[in-house]
PDB file of N, CA and C in Angstrom:
ATOM      1  N   MET A   1      -1.159  11.542 -12.033  1.00 48.00           N
ATOM      2  CA  MET A   1      -1.238  12.450 -10.902  1.00 48.00           C
ATOM      3  C   MET A   1      -0.530  11.814  -9.702  1.00 48.00           C
ATOM      4  N   GLU A   2       0.357  12.538  -9.108  1.00 61.00           N
ATOM      5  CA  GLU A   2       1.082  12.047  -7.934  1.00 61.00           C
ATOM      6  C   GLU A   2       0.192  12.167  -6.703  1.00 61.00           C
ATOM      7  N   ARG A   3       0.106  11.074  -5.977  1.00 71.00           N
ATOM      8  CA  ARG A   3      -0.700  11.069  -4.748  1.00 71.00           C
ATOM      9  C   ARG A   3       0.207  11.307  -3.552  1.00 71.00           C
ATOM     10  N   LYS A   4      -0.175  12.242  -2.735  1.00 81.00           N
ATOM     11  CA  LYS A   4       0.569  12.522  -1.506  1.00 81.00           C
ATOM     12  C   LYS A   4      -0.147  11.798  -0.375  1.00 81.00           C
ATOM     13  N   ILE A   5       0.188  10.516  -0.248  1.00 85.00           N
ATOM     14  CA  ILE A   5      -0.535   9.653   0.682  1.00 85.00           C
ATOM     15  C   ILE A   5      -0.151   9.900   2.135  1.00 85.00           C
ATOM     16  N   ASN A   6       1.140  10.074   2.403  1.00 91.00           N
ATOM     17  CA  ASN A   6       1.518  10.243   3.810  1.00 91.00           C
ATOM     18  C   ASN A   6       1.851  11.696   4.145  1.00 91.00           C
ATOM     19  N   ARG A   7       1.789  11.996   5.425  1.00 94.00           N
ATOM     20  CA  ARG A   7       2.051  13.341   5.952  1.00 94.00           C
ATOM     21  C   ARG A   7       3.279  13.350   6.853  1.00 94.00           C
ATOM     22  N   ILE A   8       4.216  12.441   6.617  1.00 96.00           N
ATOM     23  CA  ILE A   8       5.382  12.330   7.492  1.00 96.00           C
ATOM     24  C   ILE A   8       6.138  13.651   7.559  1.00 96.00           C
ATOM     25  N   LYS A   9       6.384  14.279   6.419  1.00 96.00           N
ATOM     26  CA  LYS A   9       7.134  15.536   6.407  1.00 96.00           C
ATOM     27  C   LYS A   9       6.413  16.613   7.221  1.00 96.00           C
ATOM     28  N   VAL A  10       5.106  16.712   7.055  1.00 94.00           N
ATOM     29  CA  VAL A  10       4.318  17.716   7.780  1.00 94.00           C
ATOM     30  C   VAL A  10       4.439  17.503   9.288  1.00 94.00           C
ATOM     31  N   VAL A  11       4.304  16.251   9.721  1.00 96.00           N
ATOM     32  CA  VAL A  11       4.372  15.953  11.157  1.00 96.00           C
ATOM     33  C   VAL A  11       5.783  16.187  11.691  1.00 96.00           C
ATOM     34  N   LEU A  12       6.801  15.845  10.909  1.00 98.00           N
ATOM     35  CA  LEU A  12       8.180  16.125  11.339  1.00 98.00           C
ATOM     36  C   LEU A  12       8.373  17.622  11.576  1.00 98.00           C
ATOM     37  N   VAL A  13       7.878  18.444  10.667  1.00 97.00           N
ATOM     38  CA  VAL A  13       8.003  19.901  10.819  1.00 97.00           C
ATOM     39  C   VAL A  13       7.253  20.360  12.065  1.00 97.00           C
ATOM     40  N   GLU A  14       6.037  19.850  12.253  1.00 96.00           N
ATOM     41  CA  GLU A  14       5.247  20.219  13.436  1.00 96.00           C
ATOM     42  C   GLU A  14       5.963  19.856  14.735  1.00 96.00           C
ATOM     43  N   LYS A  15       6.703  18.752  14.711  1.00 96.00           N
ATOM     44  CA  LYS A  15       7.412  18.282  15.905  1.00 96.00           C
ATOM     45  C   LYS A  15       8.830  18.842  16.008  1.00 96.00           C
ATOM     46  N   GLY A  16       9.255  19.622  15.004  1.00 98.00           N
ATOM     47  CA  GLY A  16      10.599  20.199  15.032  1.00 98.00           C
ATOM     48  C   GLY A  16      11.699  19.171  14.832  1.00 98.00           C
ATOM     49  N   ARG A  17      11.420  18.143  14.050  1.00 98.00           N
ATOM     50  CA  ARG A  17      12.377  17.062  13.804  1.00 98.00           C
ATOM     51  C   ARG A  17      12.770  17.023  12.329  1.00 98.00           C
ATOM     52  N   THR A  18      13.856  16.314  12.040  1.00 98.00           N
ATOM     53  CA  THR A  18      14.369  16.222  10.670  1.00 98.00           C
ATOM     54  C   THR A  18      14.256  14.796  10.134  1.00 98.00           C
ATOM     55  N   ASN A  19      14.412  14.678   8.813  1.00 97.00           N
ATOM     56  CA  ASN A  19      14.441  13.361   8.168  1.00 97.00           C
ATOM     57  C   ASN A  19      15.557  12.516   8.770  1.00 97.00           C
ATOM     58  N   LYS A  20      16.715  13.128   8.961  1.00 98.00           N
ATOM     59  CA  LYS A  20      17.875  12.407   9.493  1.00 98.00           C
ATOM     60  C   LYS A  20      17.576  11.877  10.898  1.00 98.00           C
ATOM     61  N   TRP A  21      16.955  12.687  11.723  1.00 98.00           N
ATOM     62  CA  TRP A  21      16.583  12.273  13.076  1.00 98.00           C
ATOM     63  C   TRP A  21      15.679  11.045  13.022  1.00 98.00           C
ATOM     64  N   LEU A  22      14.663  11.088  12.153  1.00 98.00           N
ATOM     65  CA  LEU A  22      13.741   9.962  12.028  1.00 98.00           C
ATOM     66  C   LEU A  22      14.457   8.729  11.484  1.00 98.00           C
ATOM     67  N   ALA A  23      15.326   8.918  10.499  1.00 98.00           N
ATOM     68  CA  ALA A  23      16.078   7.794   9.919  1.00 98.00           C
ATOM     69  C   ALA A  23      16.885   7.070  10.994  1.00 98.00           C
ATOM     70  N   GLU A  24      17.510   7.828  11.872  1.00 98.00           N
ATOM     71  CA  GLU A  24      18.288   7.224  12.959  1.00 98.00           C
ATOM     72  C   GLU A  24      17.389   6.423  13.896  1.00 98.00           C
ATOM     73  N   ARG A  25      16.197   6.927  14.177  1.00 98.00           N
ATOM     74  CA  ARG A  25      15.281   6.259  15.108  1.00 98.00           C
ATOM     75  C   ARG A  25      14.699   4.971  14.533  1.00 98.00           C
ATOM     76  N   VAL A  26      14.460   4.953  13.214  1.00 98.00           N
ATOM     77  CA  VAL A  26      13.835   3.765  12.611  1.00 98.00           C
ATOM     78  C   VAL A  26      14.848   2.825  11.969  1.00 98.00           C
ATOM     79  N   GLY A  27      16.128   3.206  11.977  1.00 98.00           N
ATOM     80  CA  GLY A  27      17.168   2.345  11.425  1.00 98.00           C
ATOM     81  C   GLY A  27      17.153   2.247   9.915  1.00 98.00           C
ATOM     82  N   LYS A  28      16.764   3.331   9.267  1.00 98.00           N
ATOM     83  CA  LYS A  28      16.726   3.369   7.802  1.00 98.00           C
ATOM     84  C   LYS A  28      17.701   4.412   7.284  1.00 98.00           C
ATOM     85  N   ASP A  29      18.071   4.272   6.028  1.00 98.00           N
ATOM     86  CA  ASP A  29      18.931   5.248   5.372  1.00 98.00           C
ATOM     87  C   ASP A  29      18.174   6.573   5.256  1.00 98.00           C
ATOM     88  N   PRO A  30      18.851   7.706   5.467  1.00 98.00           N
ATOM     89  CA  PRO A  30      18.175   8.998   5.318  1.00 98.00           C
ATOM     90  C   PRO A  30      17.535   9.189   3.941  1.00 98.00           C
ATOM     91  N   ALA A  31      18.113   8.583   2.909  1.00 98.00           N
ATOM     92  CA  ALA A  31      17.533   8.693   1.561  1.00 98.00           C
ATOM     93  C   ALA A  31      16.163   8.011   1.496  1.00 98.00           C
ATOM     94  N   THR A  32      16.007   6.920   2.221  1.00 98.00           N
ATOM     95  CA  THR A  32      14.718   6.224   2.266  1.00 98.00           C
ATOM     96  C   THR A  32      13.666   7.102   2.931  1.00 98.00           C
ATOM     97  N   VAL A  33      14.022   7.694   4.058  1.00 98.00           N
ATOM     98  CA  VAL A  33      13.088   8.573   4.769  1.00 98.00           C
ATOM     99  C   VAL A  33      12.765   9.792   3.911  1.00 98.00           C
ATOM    100  N   SER A  34      13.742  10.291   3.183  1.00 98.00           N
ATOM    101  CA  SER A  34      13.508  11.413   2.277  1.00 98.00           C
ATOM    102  C   SER A  34      12.471  11.045   1.216  1.00 98.00           C
ATOM    103  N   LYS A  35      12.547   9.834   0.689  1.00 97.00           N
ATOM    104  CA  LYS A  35      11.561   9.378  -0.305  1.00 97.00           C
ATOM    105  C   LYS A  35      10.172   9.304   0.307  1.00 97.00           C
ATOM    106  N   TRP A  36      10.093   8.868   1.573  1.00 97.00           N
ATOM    107  CA  TRP A  36       8.795   8.849   2.246  1.00 97.00           C
ATOM    108  C   TRP A  36       8.255  10.264   2.390  1.00 97.00           C
ATOM    109  N   CYS A  37       9.133  11.191   2.768  1.00 96.00           N
ATOM    110  CA  CYS A  37       8.712  12.573   3.024  1.00 96.00           C
ATOM    111  C   CYS A  37       8.252  13.287   1.760  1.00 96.00           C
ATOM    112  N   THR A  38       8.764  12.867   0.619  1.00 94.00           N
ATOM    113  CA  THR A  38       8.346  13.472  -0.650  1.00 94.00           C
ATOM    114  C   THR A  38       7.282  12.632  -1.347  1.00 94.00           C
ATOM    115  N   ASN A  39       6.870  11.552  -0.703  1.00 92.00           N
ATOM    116  CA  ASN A  39       5.882  10.627  -1.249  1.00 92.00           C
ATOM    117  C   ASN A  39       6.337   9.945  -2.533  1.00 92.00           C
ATOM    118  N   ALA A  40       7.653   9.882  -2.737  1.00 94.00           N
ATOM    119  CA  ALA A  40       8.194   9.136  -3.876  1.00 94.00           C
ATOM    120  C   ALA A  40       8.103   7.640  -3.598  1.00 94.00           C
ATOM    121  N   ALA A  41       8.038   7.272  -2.327  1.00 95.00           N
ATOM    122  CA  ALA A  41       7.869   5.888  -1.877  1.00 95.00           C
ATOM    123  C   ALA A  41       7.053   5.932  -0.595  1.00 95.00           C
ATOM    124  N   GLN A  42       6.479   4.797  -0.232  1.00 94.00           N
ATOM    125  CA  GLN A  42       5.663   4.733   0.977  1.00 94.00           C
ATOM    126  C   GLN A  42       6.225   3.688   1.937  1.00 94.00           C
ATOM    127  N   PRO A  43       6.231   3.999   3.221  1.00 96.00           N
ATOM    128  CA  PRO A  43       6.647   3.002   4.211  1.00 96.00           C
ATOM    129  C   PRO A  43       5.565   1.932   4.364  1.00 96.00           C
ATOM    130  N   THR A  44       5.952   0.800   4.904  1.00 96.00           N
ATOM    131  CA  THR A  44       4.971  -0.250   5.194  1.00 96.00           C
ATOM    132  C   THR A  44       4.058   0.211   6.324  1.00 96.00           C
ATOM    133  N   ILE A  45       2.949  -0.473   6.489  1.00 95.00           N
ATOM    134  CA  ILE A  45       2.048  -0.135   7.588  1.00 95.00           C
ATOM    135  C   ILE A  45       2.742  -0.338   8.930  1.00 95.00           C
ATOM    136  N   GLU A  46       3.580  -1.367   9.010  1.00 97.00           N
ATOM    137  CA  GLU A  46       4.321  -1.605  10.247  1.00 97.00           C
ATOM    138  C   GLU A  46       5.261  -0.436  10.551  1.00 97.00           C
ATOM    139  N   MET A  47       5.915   0.071   9.504  1.00 98.00           N
ATOM    140  CA  MET A  47       6.816   1.209   9.689  1.00 98.00           C
ATOM    141  C   MET A  47       6.022   2.458  10.057  1.00 98.00           C
ATOM    142  N   LEU A  48       4.868   2.666   9.441  1.00 97.00           N
ATOM    143  CA  LEU A  48       4.031   3.812   9.806  1.00 97.00           C
ATOM    144  C   LEU A  48       3.621   3.736  11.276  1.00 97.00           C
ATOM    145  N   MET A  49       3.331   2.540  11.755  1.00 97.00           N
ATOM    146  CA  MET A  49       2.974   2.372  13.165  1.00 97.00           C
ATOM    147  C   MET A  49       4.150   2.739  14.062  1.00 97.00           C
ATOM    148  N   GLN A  50       5.344   2.314  13.672  1.00 98.00           N
ATOM    149  CA  GLN A  50       6.548   2.648  14.443  1.00 98.00           C
ATOM    150  C   GLN A  50       6.789   4.159  14.420  1.00 98.00           C
ATOM    151  N   ILE A  51       6.647   4.772  13.260  1.00 98.00           N
ATOM    152  CA  ILE A  51       6.844   6.221  13.130  1.00 98.00           C
ATOM    153  C   ILE A  51       5.839   6.974  13.998  1.00 98.00           C
ATOM    154  N   SER A  52       4.595   6.511  14.022  1.00 97.00           N
ATOM    155  CA  SER A  52       3.586   7.201  14.835  1.00 97.00           C
ATOM    156  C   SER A  52       3.952   7.160  16.315  1.00 97.00           C
ATOM    157  N   LYS A  53       4.516   6.043  16.769  1.00 98.00           N
ATOM    158  CA  LYS A  53       4.956   5.953  18.170  1.00 98.00           C
ATOM    159  C   LYS A  53       6.135   6.880  18.429  1.00 98.00           C
ATOM    160  N   ILE A  54       7.106   6.879  17.525  1.00 98.00           N
ATOM    161  CA  ILE A  54       8.296   7.718  17.684  1.00 98.00           C
ATOM    162  C   ILE A  54       7.922   9.195  17.713  1.00 98.00           C
ATOM    163  N   LEU A  55       6.985   9.586  16.844  1.00 97.00           N
ATOM    164  CA  LEU A  55       6.580  10.990  16.757  1.00 97.00           C
ATOM    165  C   LEU A  55       5.454  11.335  17.734  1.00 97.00           C
ATOM    166  N   ASP A  56       5.029  10.350  18.529  1.00 97.00           N
ATOM    167  CA  ASP A  56       3.965  10.552  19.510  1.00 97.00           C
ATOM    168  C   ASP A  56       2.740  11.195  18.861  1.00 97.00           C
ATOM    169  N   THR A  57       2.275  10.534  17.807  1.00 96.00           N
ATOM    170  CA  THR A  57       1.102  11.008  17.079  1.00 96.00           C
ATOM    171  C   THR A  57       0.275   9.804  16.658  1.00 96.00           C
ATOM    172  N   SER A  58      -0.939  10.043  16.255  1.00 95.00           N
ATOM    173  CA  SER A  58      -1.791   8.930  15.836  1.00 95.00           C
ATOM    174  C   SER A  58      -1.434   8.479  14.423  1.00 95.00           C
ATOM    175  N   LEU A  59      -1.705   7.231  14.152  1.00 94.00           N
ATOM    176  CA  LEU A  59      -1.442   6.686  12.826  1.00 94.00           C
ATOM    177  C   LEU A  59      -2.234   7.436  11.765  1.00 94.00           C
ATOM    178  N   ASP A  60      -3.482   7.761  12.064  1.00 91.00           N
ATOM    179  CA  ASP A  60      -4.285   8.450  11.057  1.00 91.00           C
ATOM    180  C   ASP A  60      -3.804   9.868  10.778  1.00 91.00           C
ATOM    181  N   SER A  61      -3.015  10.454  11.673  1.00 92.00           N
ATOM    182  CA  SER A  61      -2.466  11.785  11.393  1.00 92.00           C
ATOM    183  C   SER A  61      -1.317  11.720  10.387  1.00 92.00           C
ATOM    184  N   LEU A  62      -0.802  10.508  10.142  1.00 94.00           N
ATOM    185  CA  LEU A  62       0.295  10.330   9.187  1.00 94.00           C
ATOM    186  C   LEU A  62      -0.186   9.992   7.779  1.00 94.00           C
ATOM    187  N   VAL A  63      -1.488   9.739   7.625  1.00 89.00           N
ATOM    188  CA  VAL A  63      -2.008   9.290   6.335  1.00 89.00           C
ATOM    189  C   VAL A  63      -3.098  10.231   5.839  1.00 89.00           C
ATOM    190  N   ARG A  64      -3.028  10.555   4.558  1.00 78.00           N
ATOM    191  CA  ARG A  64      -4.079  11.351   3.918  1.00 78.00           C
ATOM    192  C   ARG A  64      -5.066  10.368   3.296  1.00 78.00           C
ATOM    193  N   PHE A  65      -6.098  10.039   4.026  1.00 69.00           N
ATOM    194  CA  PHE A  65      -7.041   9.031   3.549  1.00 69.00           C
ATOM    195  C   PHE A  65      -7.743   9.463   2.267  1.00 69.00           C
ATOM    196  N   GLU A  66      -7.949  10.748   2.077  1.00 67.00           N
ATOM    197  CA  GLU A  66      -8.615  11.221   0.862  1.00 67.00           C
ATOM    198  C   GLU A  66      -7.768  10.986  -0.385  1.00 67.00           C
ATOM    199  N   GLU A  67      -6.473  10.740  -0.210  1.00 52.00           N
ATOM    200  CA  GLU A  67      -5.581  10.495  -1.341  1.00 52.00           C
ATOM    201  C   GLU A  67      -5.460   9.013  -1.696  1.00 52.00           C
ATOM    202  N   LEU A  68      -6.007   8.139  -0.861  1.00 54.00           N
ATOM    203  CA  LEU A  68      -5.916   6.712  -1.146  1.00 54.00           C
ATOM    204  C   LEU A  68      -6.802   6.365  -2.334  1.00 54.00           C
ATOM    205  N   PRO A  69      -6.362   5.444  -3.186  1.00 60.00           N
ATOM    206  CA  PRO A  69      -7.194   5.057  -4.331  1.00 60.00           C
ATOM    207  C   PRO A  69      -8.469   4.365  -3.856  1.00 60.00           C
ATOM    208  N   LYS A  70      -9.554   4.586  -4.574  1.00 65.00           N
ATOM    209  CA  LYS A  70     -10.821   3.950  -4.227  1.00 65.00           C
ATOM    210  C   LYS A  70     -10.762   2.486  -4.654  1.00 65.00           C
ATOM    211  N   ILE A  71     -11.212   1.612  -3.766  1.00 63.00           N
ATOM    212  CA  ILE A  71     -11.197   0.179  -4.029  1.00 63.00           C
ATOM    213  C   ILE A  71     -12.610  -0.363  -3.850  1.00 63.00           C
ATOM    214  N   GLY A  72     -13.072  -1.138  -4.799  1.00 70.00           N
ATOM    215  CA  GLY A  72     -14.379  -1.771  -4.684  1.00 70.00           C
ATOM    216  C   GLY A  72     -15.521  -0.813  -4.941  1.00 70.00           C
ATOM    217  N   LYS A  73     -16.711  -1.286  -4.638  1.00 68.00           N
ATOM    218  CA  LYS A  73     -17.923  -0.504  -4.866  1.00 68.00           C
ATOM    219  C   LYS A  73     -18.268   0.306  -3.631  1.00 68.00           C
ATOM    220  N   GLU A  74     -18.810   1.481  -3.876  1.00 63.00           N
ATOM    221  CA  GLU A  74     -19.306   2.282  -2.754  1.00 63.00           C
ATOM    222  C   GLU A  74     -20.676   1.763  -2.374  1.00 63.00           C
ATOM    223  N   LEU A  75     -20.949   1.714  -1.091  1.00 59.00           N
ATOM    224  CA  LEU A  75     -22.246   1.216  -0.614  1.00 59.00           C
ATOM    225  C   LEU A  75     -23.244   2.328  -0.504  1.00 59.00           C
TER     226      LEU A  75
END
């Protein structure tokens, strides 16, 4: 099952921005940003922090926490 961990594409649409625009701002190849937007790959936490600043949104708005794998025991 493919996990859609990040919401970068959703936030870009909400902000009226494109993958190419974001790629230019973060200094990455547009193909890399495209992979993030389709959840084929995930950016580092540092990159997510940078993206949240660029898009003027919170870090938690970029991540689907319910899609993260469960780790350890539940208390």
